[in-house]
Every structure is written in structure tokens, then in C-alpha cells.
Amino acid sequence: MASAVETAGVPPVGDAAAESAPVLLTGLPRQRGDAAPVADAPPAPPAPPAPPAGVAATPARRRRSRPRPWRLLPTPTGTPFTFCYAVLLVGTSLYAEQGDPSVVSALLQGSSTDVVHLAQAPLLVLVASALWSAGGLLSGYALAFLFVLTALERRIGGVRCAAVFFGGHALATLATELPVGFSVAAGGLPDSSLHRLDYGISFGVMTCIGALAGLLPAWLRWPLLVVGGCQVLSGLLAYVDPMTDWGHALSLALGIAAWPLLRYWRAQRSGPAPLLGDLGHPALRPGRAV
């Protein structure tokens, strides 16, 4: 007598061809009440690999790679530090041009980072002196402030951009004013040098120029350094205000010296670099474009 396994799913015994054919079993036994087995779905085709270098990009990638000139200017959400600082400088510059001359003169004297004020209230005058733009809104340093700090803040963030700007401003100011105090004490300079009018954003801007150059590709880095170096050299050769011009040279050098730290900050802000061989995976894409 044939077993249930031998006769399950085969034609009647009377069929000679069926008797000689081997018995085929399904992969899974059918349960009572189950519907007829359904053929397995074909496997999904593999995802296409990411296009290699030199291959035309997808429409979405082409949209991301289009030039965006509006990113050269500060915005309240993208670069809040530069935007708010620029608005403040516009206000102080307009007041310096339109306000009462006696009041403006008193404010500038009180904001000066001369030796006397640095000895009395160093923190106050270091901050107050950076609230004014010497030369007005159309000066070279004011325009450089707008574009350089915007580019720097987009790469390292607002807090770190402020640290670079005010750090260079404070260090260059102290490095140029303290020797004046020592020279007056030694008798090498007159006492009037202790009350020298000194204010503006130029030291901070030059520091940011040197810092930004380290975060740019080589074809932009060296032209920016050449422009900054020519500005410093022309001031030193003119010999109109040598102490300020030496402060500009020191500020540029401070920004260049900060390159390793700035690149570390940018790496932290951008996330890990994509791995070779799987650049199309979403988890391996940089978190923020620079």
C-alpha cells in the first residue's frame, strides 16, 4: 500500500508515465485551508552604482552644483554673526557721518585702544573699538568684512568665526600698543603716544583673511594671500602709520597660524569624509556643504 508522501500531488496510478516519474514535493507543506501556492516573486534588480568621476550627474546633483552667488552675502539664518555685526557697523557708520561731531568725537576717543584706555578698562575698549569702521561703509576693510566673514562663517560656524575675528583683533592690538607703553616708560617716545586714537575692524578682518585662505582650494587660497600681502606691504612702504601697518601684518600671520585648528573645526562641522567605493550611500555623504 503506497504511503501518503508517495502519492501526494501525483496523477492516478493508471497513468504509466506518472508511475515512472519521480515524485516532487513542494518546499513547504500545505496546511488545511491554505490557498494554492503562489510562485515566488522575482528578485528586485540591484540598485545602479553611483556614477564615477567624469560621468554626467543626475538632475538633482546638477541643481546642487549650480553656482549660488547669493551665498557670498550674509543672511540672518545662514550667517547670523556676520549679518548682525554688519547691521551694527552700518548703524555706527551712519551715526559717525550724520551725528553730532562733538558726540562722535567723544565716543571715538572713549573707544580708542590706546595705552591709557587699555590700562584702565582693557576688555571694554577692545570690544568698543571693534564697533566702528574707520573710513566708513565704502572702505576696503568694510567691504572685505562683508565677504570674508560670510565665507568664513559658512565654513566654521558663527561662534568660531567670532572667536577668530575678536581673537585676532585683541592679540594684534595688544602686540602693537604694549611696546608703545614700554617705549614711553623708557623715554623713547613722548607721553602723547599714550593717547593715540586707535579703533576699527581692520585687525580682525586681516586675521579672517589669513584664516579663510587656509580653508579654500589652492586656486583661491594663493590669490587671496597675495591680495592681503600686497595690502600689508603697501602700507609698510607708505610709512604713514607704521604701528597699524605692523598690526595688519601680525593679524594676517595670526590667521595663517590658525590653519590647523580651523581645518579641524571644519572637519567637525562637515562630518566624516565619504569612503571610496560607496560614495552614493546616503549615510556616507557629508552632512553640510562647504
Coordinates of C-alpha atoms in Angstrom, one line a residue:
M1 CA 0.0 0.0 0.0
A2 CA 1.6 3.4 -1.0
S3 CA 2.2 6.0 1.7
A4 CA 0.7 9.4 1.7
V5 CA 4.0 11.0 0.8
E6 CA 4.5 8.9 -2.2
T7 CA 1.0 9.6 -3.6
A8 CA 0.6 13.2 -2.7
G9 CA 0.1 15.5 -5.7
V10 CA 0.6 12.8 -8.4
P11 CA -1.7 11.6 -11.1
P12 CA -3.7 8.4 -10.8
V13 CA -1.9 5.1 -10.7
G14 CA -3.3 4.1 -14.0
D15 CA -1.2 6.6 -15.8
A16 CA 2.0 4.7 -16.7
A17 CA 4.1 7.8 -17.4
A18 CA 3.2 9.2 -14.0
E19 CA 4.2 5.9 -12.3
S20 CA 7.7 6.1 -13.7
A21 CA 8.2 9.8 -13.0
P22 CA 9.8 10.8 -9.7
V23 CA 7.6 12.3 -7.0
L24 CA 8.3 16.0 -6.5
L25 CA 7.5 17.7 -3.1
T26 CA 6.8 21.3 -2.6
G27 CA 9.2 23.3 -0.4
L28 CA 6.6 23.9 2.3
P29 CA 3.8 21.5 3.1
R30 CA 0.3 22.9 2.5
Q31 CA -1.8 23.4 5.6
R32 CA -5.5 22.7 5.8
G33 CA -7.5 25.6 4.4
D34 CA -4.4 27.2 2.7
A35 CA -4.8 28.6 -0.8
A36 CA -2.9 27.3 -3.7
P37 CA 0.9 28.1 -3.5
V38 CA 2.0 31.3 -5.3
A39 CA 5.1 31.4 -7.2
D40 CA 8.0 33.3 -5.6
A41 CA 8.4 36.9 -6.9
P42 CA 11.5 37.6 -8.9
P43 CA 14.3 39.3 -7.0
A44 CA 14.5 43.0 -7.2
P45 CA 17.1 44.3 -9.6
P46 CA 20.2 45.7 -7.9
A47 CA 20.5 49.5 -7.4
P48 CA 22.6 51.2 -10.0
P49 CA 26.0 52.2 -8.7
A50 CA 27.0 55.8 -8.2
P51 CA 28.3 57.4 -11.4
P52 CA 32.1 57.6 -11.4
A53 CA 34.1 60.8 -11.8
G54 CA 33.6 62.4 -15.2
V55 CA 30.1 60.9 -15.8
A56 CA 27.2 63.3 -16.2
A57 CA 25.5 63.9 -12.8
T58 CA 21.8 63.4 -12.1
P59 CA 19.4 66.4 -12.3
A60 CA 19.3 66.7 -8.5
R61 CA 23.1 66.7 -8.3
R62 CA 23.3 69.3 -11.1
R63 CA 21.0 71.5 -9.2
R64 CA 23.2 71.2 -6.1
S65 CA 26.3 72.0 -8.1
R66 CA 24.9 75.2 -9.7
P67 CA 26.6 78.4 -8.6
R68 CA 24.7 80.3 -5.8
P69 CA 26.1 83.9 -5.8
W70 CA 23.7 84.9 -3.0
R71 CA 25.7 82.8 -0.6
L72 CA 28.5 85.4 -0.9
L73 CA 26.4 87.8 1.2
P74 CA 25.4 87.3 4.9
T75 CA 21.9 86.2 5.8
P76 CA 20.1 86.1 9.2
T77 CA 19.8 82.3 9.1
G78 CA 22.9 81.2 7.3
T79 CA 25.5 83.6 8.8
P80 CA 23.8 85.2 11.9
F81 CA 27.0 86.6 13.4
T82 CA 28.2 88.3 10.2
F83 CA 24.7 89.6 9.4
C84 CA 24.1 91.1 12.9
Y85 CA 27.6 92.5 13.1
A86 CA 27.2 94.1 9.6
V87 CA 23.9 95.7 10.6
L88 CA 25.6 97.1 13.8
L89 CA 28.5 98.5 11.7
V90 CA 26.1 100.2 9.3
G91 CA 24.4 101.9 12.3
T92 CA 27.6 103.1 13.9
S93 CA 29.0 104.3 10.5
L94 CA 25.8 106.2 9.6
Y95 CA 25.9 107.8 13.1
A96 CA 29.5 108.7 12.7
E97 CA 28.7 110.5 9.5
Q98 CA 25.4 112.1 10.4
G99 CA 25.6 112.5 14.2
D100 CA 26.8 115.5 16.3
P101 CA 30.5 115.8 15.7
S102 CA 31.3 116.5 19.3
V103 CA 29.4 113.4 20.5
V104 CA 31.0 111.3 17.8
S105 CA 34.5 112.5 18.7
A106 CA 33.8 111.7 22.4
L107 CA 32.6 108.2 21.5
L108 CA 35.6 107.5 19.3
Q109 CA 38.0 108.8 22.0
G110 CA 36.3 106.6 24.6
S111 CA 36.5 103.5 22.3
S112 CA 40.2 104.0 21.4
T113 CA 42.6 101.2 22.3
D114 CA 45.4 103.4 23.3
V115 CA 47.7 102.6 26.2
V116 CA 45.8 104.6 28.7
H117 CA 42.4 103.1 28.0
L118 CA 43.9 99.6 27.8
A119 CA 45.4 100.1 31.3
Q120 CA 42.1 101.4 32.7
A121 CA 39.4 99.2 31.0
P122 CA 41.0 96.7 28.6
L123 CA 38.0 94.5 27.9
L124 CA 35.7 97.4 27.4
V125 CA 37.8 99.2 24.8
L126 CA 38.8 96.1 23.0
V127 CA 35.1 95.4 22.3
A128 CA 34.1 99.1 21.8
S129 CA 36.9 99.8 19.3
A130 CA 35.6 97.0 17.0
L131 CA 32.2 98.7 16.8
W132 CA 33.4 101.3 14.4
S133 CA 34.6 101.1 10.8
A134 CA 37.5 103.5 10.1
G135 CA 36.9 105.0 6.7
G136 CA 33.1 104.4 6.5
L137 CA 31.0 101.8 4.9
L138 CA 32.7 102.0 1.5
S139 CA 36.2 101.5 2.8
G140 CA 38.2 98.4 1.7
Y141 CA 38.1 96.8 5.1
A142 CA 34.4 97.2 5.4
L143 CA 33.8 95.5 2.0
A144 CA 36.3 92.8 2.9
F145 CA 34.5 92.3 6.2
L146 CA 31.2 91.5 4.4
F147 CA 32.6 88.9 2.0
V148 CA 35.4 87.4 4.0
L149 CA 33.5 86.8 7.3
T150 CA 30.5 85.5 5.4
A151 CA 32.7 82.8 3.7
L152 CA 34.5 82.0 6.9
E153 CA 31.3 81.7 9.0
R154 CA 29.7 79.3 6.4
R155 CA 32.7 77.0 6.9
I156 CA 33.3 77.0 10.6
G157 CA 30.2 78.4 12.2
G158 CA 29.3 81.7 13.9
V159 CA 30.8 81.2 17.3
R160 CA 34.2 80.1 15.9
C161 CA 34.1 82.9 13.3
A162 CA 33.6 85.4 16.1
A163 CA 36.5 83.8 18.1
V164 CA 38.8 84.2 15.1
F165 CA 37.8 87.8 14.5
F166 CA 38.0 89.1 18.0
G167 CA 41.0 86.9 18.9
G168 CA 43.0 88.5 16.1
H169 CA 41.7 91.9 16.9
A170 CA 42.7 91.7 20.6
L171 CA 46.1 90.0 20.1
A172 CA 47.2 92.4 17.3
T173 CA 46.0 95.4 19.3
L174 CA 47.9 94.3 22.5
A175 CA 51.0 93.4 20.4
T176 CA 51.2 96.9 18.9
E177 CA 50.1 99.0 21.9
L178 CA 52.1 97.4 24.7
P179 CA 55.5 98.2 23.0
V180 CA 54.3 101.8 22.8
G181 CA 53.8 101.8 26.6
F182 CA 57.2 100.3 27.2
S183 CA 58.9 102.8 24.9
V184 CA 57.2 105.8 26.6
A185 CA 58.3 104.4 30.0
A186 CA 61.9 104.0 28.7
G187 CA 61.9 107.6 27.3
G188 CA 62.0 106.5 23.7
L189 CA 58.6 108.1 22.8
P190 CA 56.7 111.2 24.1
D191 CA 53.8 111.0 26.5
S192 CA 51.4 112.0 23.7
S193 CA 51.8 108.5 22.3
L194 CA 49.8 107.1 25.2
H195 CA 46.7 108.8 23.9
R196 CA 46.9 107.7 20.3
L197 CA 43.5 107.3 18.6
D198 CA 43.1 103.7 17.6
Y199 CA 39.8 102.0 16.6
G200 CA 38.3 100.0 13.7
I201 CA 37.8 96.4 12.4
S202 CA 40.9 96.1 10.2
F203 CA 42.9 93.8 12.6
G204 CA 40.0 91.4 12.8
V205 CA 39.4 91.5 9.1
M206 CA 43.0 90.8 8.2
T207 CA 43.0 87.8 10.7
C208 CA 39.9 86.4 9.0
I209 CA 41.5 86.8 5.5
G210 CA 44.5 84.8 6.6
A211 CA 42.2 82.2 8.3
L212 CA 39.9 81.9 5.3
A213 CA 42.8 81.3 2.9
G214 CA 43.6 78.0 4.7
L215 CA 40.0 76.7 4.0
L216 CA 39.9 77.5 0.3
P217 CA 41.3 75.4 -2.6
A218 CA 44.7 76.4 -3.8
W219 CA 43.5 78.3 -6.9
L220 CA 41.7 80.7 -4.5
R221 CA 44.0 80.5 -1.5
W222 CA 47.1 82.0 -3.0
P223 CA 45.4 84.9 -4.8
L224 CA 43.7 85.8 -1.5
L225 CA 47.0 85.7 0.3
V226 CA 48.7 87.8 -2.4
V227 CA 46.0 90.5 -2.1
G228 CA 46.3 90.6 1.7
G229 CA 50.1 90.6 1.5
C230 CA 50.1 93.5 -1.1
Q231 CA 47.8 95.5 1.2
V232 CA 50.1 95.0 4.1
L233 CA 53.3 95.7 2.1
S234 CA 51.9 98.9 0.5
G235 CA 51.0 100.2 4.0
L236 CA 54.5 99.5 5.3
L237 CA 56.2 101.1 2.3
A238 CA 54.0 104.2 2.6
Y239 CA 55.1 104.6 6.3
V240 CA 52.1 106.7 7.2
D241 CA 51.0 104.7 10.2
P242 CA 53.7 102.1 10.8
M243 CA 52.3 100.7 14.1
T244 CA 48.9 100.0 12.5
D245 CA 50.5 98.5 9.4
W246 CA 52.7 96.2 11.5
G247 CA 49.5 95.2 13.3
H248 CA 47.9 94.3 9.9
A249 CA 51.0 92.1 9.1
L250 CA 50.7 90.4 12.5
S251 CA 47.0 89.9 12.1
L252 CA 47.5 88.2 8.7
A253 CA 50.1 85.9 10.2
L254 CA 47.8 85.0 13.1
G255 CA 45.1 83.9 10.7
I256 CA 47.6 81.7 8.8
A257 CA 49.0 80.2 12.0
A258 CA 45.4 79.1 12.9
W259 CA 45.1 76.9 9.8
P260 CA 45.4 73.5 11.6
L261 CA 42.7 74.5 14.2
L262 CA 40.4 75.9 11.5
R263 CA 40.6 72.7 9.4
Y264 CA 39.9 70.6 12.4
W265 CA 36.8 72.8 13.1
R266 CA 35.6 72.5 9.5
A267 CA 36.0 68.7 9.6
Q268 CA 33.9 68.6 12.8
R269 CA 31.2 70.8 11.2
S270 CA 31.2 68.9 7.9
G271 CA 31.2 65.3 9.3
P272 CA 33.3 62.4 8.2
A273 CA 34.7 62.3 4.7
P274 CA 32.9 59.9 2.3
L275 CA 34.5 56.5 1.8
L276 CA 35.8 55.4 -1.5
G277 CA 33.8 52.7 -3.3
D278 CA 30.4 53.6 -1.8
L279 CA 30.0 57.3 -2.4
G280 CA 26.4 57.0 -3.3
H281 CA 25.2 55.7 0.1
P282 CA 23.3 58.4 2.0
A283 CA 25.0 57.7 5.3
L284 CA 28.4 58.4 3.8
R285 CA 27.6 61.8 2.3
P286 CA 28.9 64.9 4.1
G287 CA 26.4 66.5 6.4
R288 CA 27.0 70.1 5.2
A289 CA 28.4 71.5 2.0
V290 CA 31.3 73.8 2.4

